[in-house]
mmCIF file of C-alpha atoms in Angstrom:
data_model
loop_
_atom_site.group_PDB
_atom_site.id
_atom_site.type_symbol
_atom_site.label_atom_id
_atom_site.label_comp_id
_atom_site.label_asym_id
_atom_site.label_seq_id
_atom_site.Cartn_x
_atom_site.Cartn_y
_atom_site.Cartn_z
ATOM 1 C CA UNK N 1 -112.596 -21.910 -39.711
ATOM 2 C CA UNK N 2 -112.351 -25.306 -38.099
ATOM 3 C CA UNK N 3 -114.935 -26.513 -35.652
ATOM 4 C CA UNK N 4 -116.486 -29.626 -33.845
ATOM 5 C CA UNK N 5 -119.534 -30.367 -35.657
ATOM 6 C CA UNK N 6 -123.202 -30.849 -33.974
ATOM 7 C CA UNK N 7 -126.389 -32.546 -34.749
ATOM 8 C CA UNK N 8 -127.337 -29.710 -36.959
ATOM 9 C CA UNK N 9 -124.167 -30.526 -39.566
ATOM 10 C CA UNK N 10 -125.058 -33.954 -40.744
ATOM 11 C CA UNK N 11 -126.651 -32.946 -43.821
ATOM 12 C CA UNK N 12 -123.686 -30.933 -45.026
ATOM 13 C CA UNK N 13 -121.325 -33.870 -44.110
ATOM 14 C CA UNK N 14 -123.702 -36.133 -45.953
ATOM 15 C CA UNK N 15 -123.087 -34.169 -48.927
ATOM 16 C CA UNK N 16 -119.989 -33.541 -48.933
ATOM 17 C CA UNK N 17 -119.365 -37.197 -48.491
ATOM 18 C CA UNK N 18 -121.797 -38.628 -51.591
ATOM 19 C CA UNK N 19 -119.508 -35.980 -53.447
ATOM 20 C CA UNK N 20 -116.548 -37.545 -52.720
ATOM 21 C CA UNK N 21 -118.305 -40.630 -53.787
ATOM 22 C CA UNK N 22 -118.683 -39.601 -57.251
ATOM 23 C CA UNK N 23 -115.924 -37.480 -58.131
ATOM 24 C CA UNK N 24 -113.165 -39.048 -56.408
ATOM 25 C CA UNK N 25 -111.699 -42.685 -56.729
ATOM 26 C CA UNK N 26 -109.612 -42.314 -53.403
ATOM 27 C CA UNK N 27 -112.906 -43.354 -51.363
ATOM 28 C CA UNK N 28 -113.404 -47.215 -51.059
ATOM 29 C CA UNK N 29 -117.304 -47.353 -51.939
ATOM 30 C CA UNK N 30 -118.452 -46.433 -55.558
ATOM 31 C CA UNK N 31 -121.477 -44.361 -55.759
ATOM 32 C CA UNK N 32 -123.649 -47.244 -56.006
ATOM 33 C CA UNK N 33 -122.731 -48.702 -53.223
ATOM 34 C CA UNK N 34 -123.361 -45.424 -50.540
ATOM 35 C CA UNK N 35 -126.745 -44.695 -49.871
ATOM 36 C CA UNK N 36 -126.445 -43.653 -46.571
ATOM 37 C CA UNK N 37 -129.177 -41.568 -45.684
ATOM 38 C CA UNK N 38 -129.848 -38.716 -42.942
ATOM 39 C CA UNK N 39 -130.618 -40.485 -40.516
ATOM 40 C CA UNK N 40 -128.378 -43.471 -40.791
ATOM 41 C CA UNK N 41 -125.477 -40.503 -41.243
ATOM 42 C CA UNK N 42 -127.440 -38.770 -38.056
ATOM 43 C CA UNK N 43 -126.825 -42.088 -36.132
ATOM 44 C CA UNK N 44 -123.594 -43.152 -37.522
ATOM 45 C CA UNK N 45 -121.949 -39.839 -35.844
ATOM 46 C CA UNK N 46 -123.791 -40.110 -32.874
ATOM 47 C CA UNK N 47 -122.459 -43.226 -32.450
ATOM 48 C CA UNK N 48 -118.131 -41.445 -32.616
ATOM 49 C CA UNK N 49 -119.012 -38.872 -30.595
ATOM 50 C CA UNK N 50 -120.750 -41.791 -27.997
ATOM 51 C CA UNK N 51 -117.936 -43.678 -28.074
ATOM 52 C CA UNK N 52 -115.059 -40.663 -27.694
ATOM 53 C CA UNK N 53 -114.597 -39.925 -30.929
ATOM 54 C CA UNK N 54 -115.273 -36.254 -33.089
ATOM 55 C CA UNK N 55 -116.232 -34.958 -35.922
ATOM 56 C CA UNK N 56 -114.906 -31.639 -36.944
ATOM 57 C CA UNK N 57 -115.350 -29.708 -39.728
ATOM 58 C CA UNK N 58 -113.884 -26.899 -42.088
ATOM 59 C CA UNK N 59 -116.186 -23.693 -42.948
ATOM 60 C CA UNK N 60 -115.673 -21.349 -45.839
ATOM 61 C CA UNK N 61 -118.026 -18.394 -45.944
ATOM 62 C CA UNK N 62 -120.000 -20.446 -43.905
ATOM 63 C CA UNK N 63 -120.250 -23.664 -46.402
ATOM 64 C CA UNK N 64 -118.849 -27.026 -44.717
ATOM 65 C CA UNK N 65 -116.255 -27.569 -47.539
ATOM 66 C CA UNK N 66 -114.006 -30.296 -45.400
ATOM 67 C CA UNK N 67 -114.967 -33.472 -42.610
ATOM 68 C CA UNK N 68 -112.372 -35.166 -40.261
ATOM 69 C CA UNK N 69 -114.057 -37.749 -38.593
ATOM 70 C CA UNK N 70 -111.981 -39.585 -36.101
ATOM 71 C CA UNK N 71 -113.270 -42.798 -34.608
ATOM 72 C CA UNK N 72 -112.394 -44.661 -31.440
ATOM 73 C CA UNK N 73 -111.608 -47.658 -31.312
ATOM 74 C CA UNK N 74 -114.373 -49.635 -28.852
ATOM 75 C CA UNK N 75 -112.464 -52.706 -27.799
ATOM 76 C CA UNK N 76 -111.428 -52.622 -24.633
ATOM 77 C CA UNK N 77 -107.766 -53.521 -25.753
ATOM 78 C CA UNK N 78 -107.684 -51.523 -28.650
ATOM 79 C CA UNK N 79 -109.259 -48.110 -26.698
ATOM 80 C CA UNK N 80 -106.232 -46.039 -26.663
ATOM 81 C CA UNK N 81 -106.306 -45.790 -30.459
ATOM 82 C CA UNK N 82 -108.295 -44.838 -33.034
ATOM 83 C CA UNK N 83 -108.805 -44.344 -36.545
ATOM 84 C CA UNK N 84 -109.515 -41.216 -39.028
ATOM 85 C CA UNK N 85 -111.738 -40.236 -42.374
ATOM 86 C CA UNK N 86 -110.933 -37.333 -43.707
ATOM 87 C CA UNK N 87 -112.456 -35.764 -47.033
ATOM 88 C CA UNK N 88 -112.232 -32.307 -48.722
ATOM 89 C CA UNK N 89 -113.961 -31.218 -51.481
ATOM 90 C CA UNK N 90 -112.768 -30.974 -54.584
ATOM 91 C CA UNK N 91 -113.065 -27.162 -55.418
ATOM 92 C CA UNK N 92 -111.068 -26.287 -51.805
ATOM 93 C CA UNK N 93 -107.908 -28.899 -51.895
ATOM 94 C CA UNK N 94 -104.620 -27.550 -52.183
ATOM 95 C CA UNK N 95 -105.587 -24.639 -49.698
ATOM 96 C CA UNK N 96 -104.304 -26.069 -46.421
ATOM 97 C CA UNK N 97 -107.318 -27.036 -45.116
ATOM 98 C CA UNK N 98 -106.177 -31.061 -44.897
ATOM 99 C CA UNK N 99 -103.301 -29.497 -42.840
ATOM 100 C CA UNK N 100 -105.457 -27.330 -40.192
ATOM 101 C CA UNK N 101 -108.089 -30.530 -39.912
ATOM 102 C CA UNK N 102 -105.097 -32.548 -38.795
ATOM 103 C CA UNK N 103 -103.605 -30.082 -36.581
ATOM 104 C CA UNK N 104 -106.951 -29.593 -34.663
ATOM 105 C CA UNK N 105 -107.286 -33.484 -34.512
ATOM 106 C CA UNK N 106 -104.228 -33.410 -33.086
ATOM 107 C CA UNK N 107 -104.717 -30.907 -29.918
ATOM 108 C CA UNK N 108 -107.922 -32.447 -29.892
ATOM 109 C CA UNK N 109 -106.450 -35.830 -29.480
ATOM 110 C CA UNK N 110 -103.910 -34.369 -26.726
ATOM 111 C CA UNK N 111 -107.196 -33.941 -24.565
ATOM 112 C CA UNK N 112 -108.530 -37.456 -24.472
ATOM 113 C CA UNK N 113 -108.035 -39.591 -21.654
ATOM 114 C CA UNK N 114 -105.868 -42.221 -22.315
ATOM 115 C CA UNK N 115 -105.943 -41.799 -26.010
ATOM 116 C CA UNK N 116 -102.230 -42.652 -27.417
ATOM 117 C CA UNK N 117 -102.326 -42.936 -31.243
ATOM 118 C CA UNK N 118 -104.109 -41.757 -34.320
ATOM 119 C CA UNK N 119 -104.233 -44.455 -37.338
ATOM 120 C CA UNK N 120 -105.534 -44.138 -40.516
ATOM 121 C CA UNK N 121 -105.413 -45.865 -43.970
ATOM 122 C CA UNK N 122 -104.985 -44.024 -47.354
ATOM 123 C CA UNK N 123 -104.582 -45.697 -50.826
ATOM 124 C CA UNK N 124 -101.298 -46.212 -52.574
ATOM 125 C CA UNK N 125 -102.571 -43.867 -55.635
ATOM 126 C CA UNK N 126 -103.591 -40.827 -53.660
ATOM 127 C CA UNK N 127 -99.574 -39.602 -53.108
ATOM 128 C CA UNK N 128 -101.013 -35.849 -52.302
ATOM 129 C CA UNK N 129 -102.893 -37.385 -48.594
ATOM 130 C CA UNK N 130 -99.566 -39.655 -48.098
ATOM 131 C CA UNK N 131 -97.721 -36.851 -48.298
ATOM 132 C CA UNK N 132 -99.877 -34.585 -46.187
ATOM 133 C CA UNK N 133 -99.888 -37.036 -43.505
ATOM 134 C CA UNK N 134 -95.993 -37.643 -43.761
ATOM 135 C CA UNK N 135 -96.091 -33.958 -43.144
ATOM 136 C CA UNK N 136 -98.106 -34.119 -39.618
ATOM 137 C CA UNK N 137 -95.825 -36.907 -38.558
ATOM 138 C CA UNK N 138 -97.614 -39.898 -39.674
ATOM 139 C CA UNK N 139 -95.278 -42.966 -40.457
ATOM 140 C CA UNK N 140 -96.382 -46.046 -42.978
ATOM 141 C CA UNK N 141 -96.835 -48.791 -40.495
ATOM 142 C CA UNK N 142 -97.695 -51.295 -43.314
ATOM 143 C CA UNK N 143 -99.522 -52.149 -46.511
ATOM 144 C CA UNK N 144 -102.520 -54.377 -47.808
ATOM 145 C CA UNK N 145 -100.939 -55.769 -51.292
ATOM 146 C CA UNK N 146 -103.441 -54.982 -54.258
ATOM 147 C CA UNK N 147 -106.283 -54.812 -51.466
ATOM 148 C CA UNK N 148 -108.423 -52.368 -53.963
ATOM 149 C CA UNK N 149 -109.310 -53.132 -57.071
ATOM 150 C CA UNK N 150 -111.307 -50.782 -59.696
ATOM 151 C CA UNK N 151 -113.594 -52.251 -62.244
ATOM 152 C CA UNK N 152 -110.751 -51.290 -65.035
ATOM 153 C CA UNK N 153 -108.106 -53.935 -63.518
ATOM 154 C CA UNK N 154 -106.032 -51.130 -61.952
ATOM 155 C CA UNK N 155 -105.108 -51.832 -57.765
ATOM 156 C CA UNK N 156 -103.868 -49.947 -55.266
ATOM 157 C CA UNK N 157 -102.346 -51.015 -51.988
ATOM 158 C CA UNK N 158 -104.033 -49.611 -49.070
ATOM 159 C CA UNK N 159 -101.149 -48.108 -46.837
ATOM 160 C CA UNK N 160 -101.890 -47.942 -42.951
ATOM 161 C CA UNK N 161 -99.987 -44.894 -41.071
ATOM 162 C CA UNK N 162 -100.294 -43.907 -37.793
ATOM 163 C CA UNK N 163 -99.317 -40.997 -35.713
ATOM 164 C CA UNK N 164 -98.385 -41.065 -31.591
ATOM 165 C CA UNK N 165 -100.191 -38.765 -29.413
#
């Protein structure tokens, strides 16, 4: 089930996030450097849904499993777009739920006054979420060269898409 997450979700997402943290090397921070804690996570999505952003979430059984947390942009000539986060744990990927996150996003985003386009940025190593998002009509608007860099020498290019409204 997908849904639009409230006050009483942060702890899951929280979770779910330092997860991601730990197990996955698609995220830009390394464990040591996210200690976000419940209430700065509290705040942090008060703050999207303030400025006309969501958060939205995908249930299994009742367990948060999946975030998409899409964030407006807050300069006045930047409003009509914004930008989205999207994790899934490990244990659920590979079941569509990436897919039903972005389709929600996407009626979602059909809503918003005088929203116009969805951008996001994914690394050049993680070819399953490129491909997802090439799927949902997302197009490569550009790359950072080498912009991450892991502690064993490898790098990545991070590769900014974005999808029209």
């Amino acid at each position: 089930m997908i849904r639009t997450a409230d006050g009483k979700d942060v702890a899951a997402i929280l979770h779910i996030r330092k997860m991601l943290v730990q197990e996955d090397e698609f995220f830009l921070s390394e464990p040591d450097e996210f200690d976000r804690s419940l209430d700065n996570q509290r705040k942090s999505l008060e703050d999207v849904e303030e400025r006309g952003g969501g958060v939205f979430l995908a249930e299994i059984k009742g367990q948060v499993v999946a975030y998409l947390i899409f964030r407006r942009a807050n300069l006045n000539r930047m409003k009509h777009t914004g930008t989205l986060e999207m994790g899934v744990l490990k244990g659920y990927r590979n079941t569509k739920l990436g897919s039903r996150l972005l389709v929600h996003l996407m009626k979602w985003a059909n809503q918003q006054n005088g929203l116009e386009k969805v951008c996001l940025g994914v690394l050049s190593t993680n070819e399953r979420a490129m491909q997802l998002y090439l799927n949902h009509g997302f197009e490569e608007e550009g790359r950072e060269r080498d912009q991450i860099r892991w502690n064993d020498g490898r790098y990545a290019d991070n590769v900014l898409m974005a999808r029209f409204v």
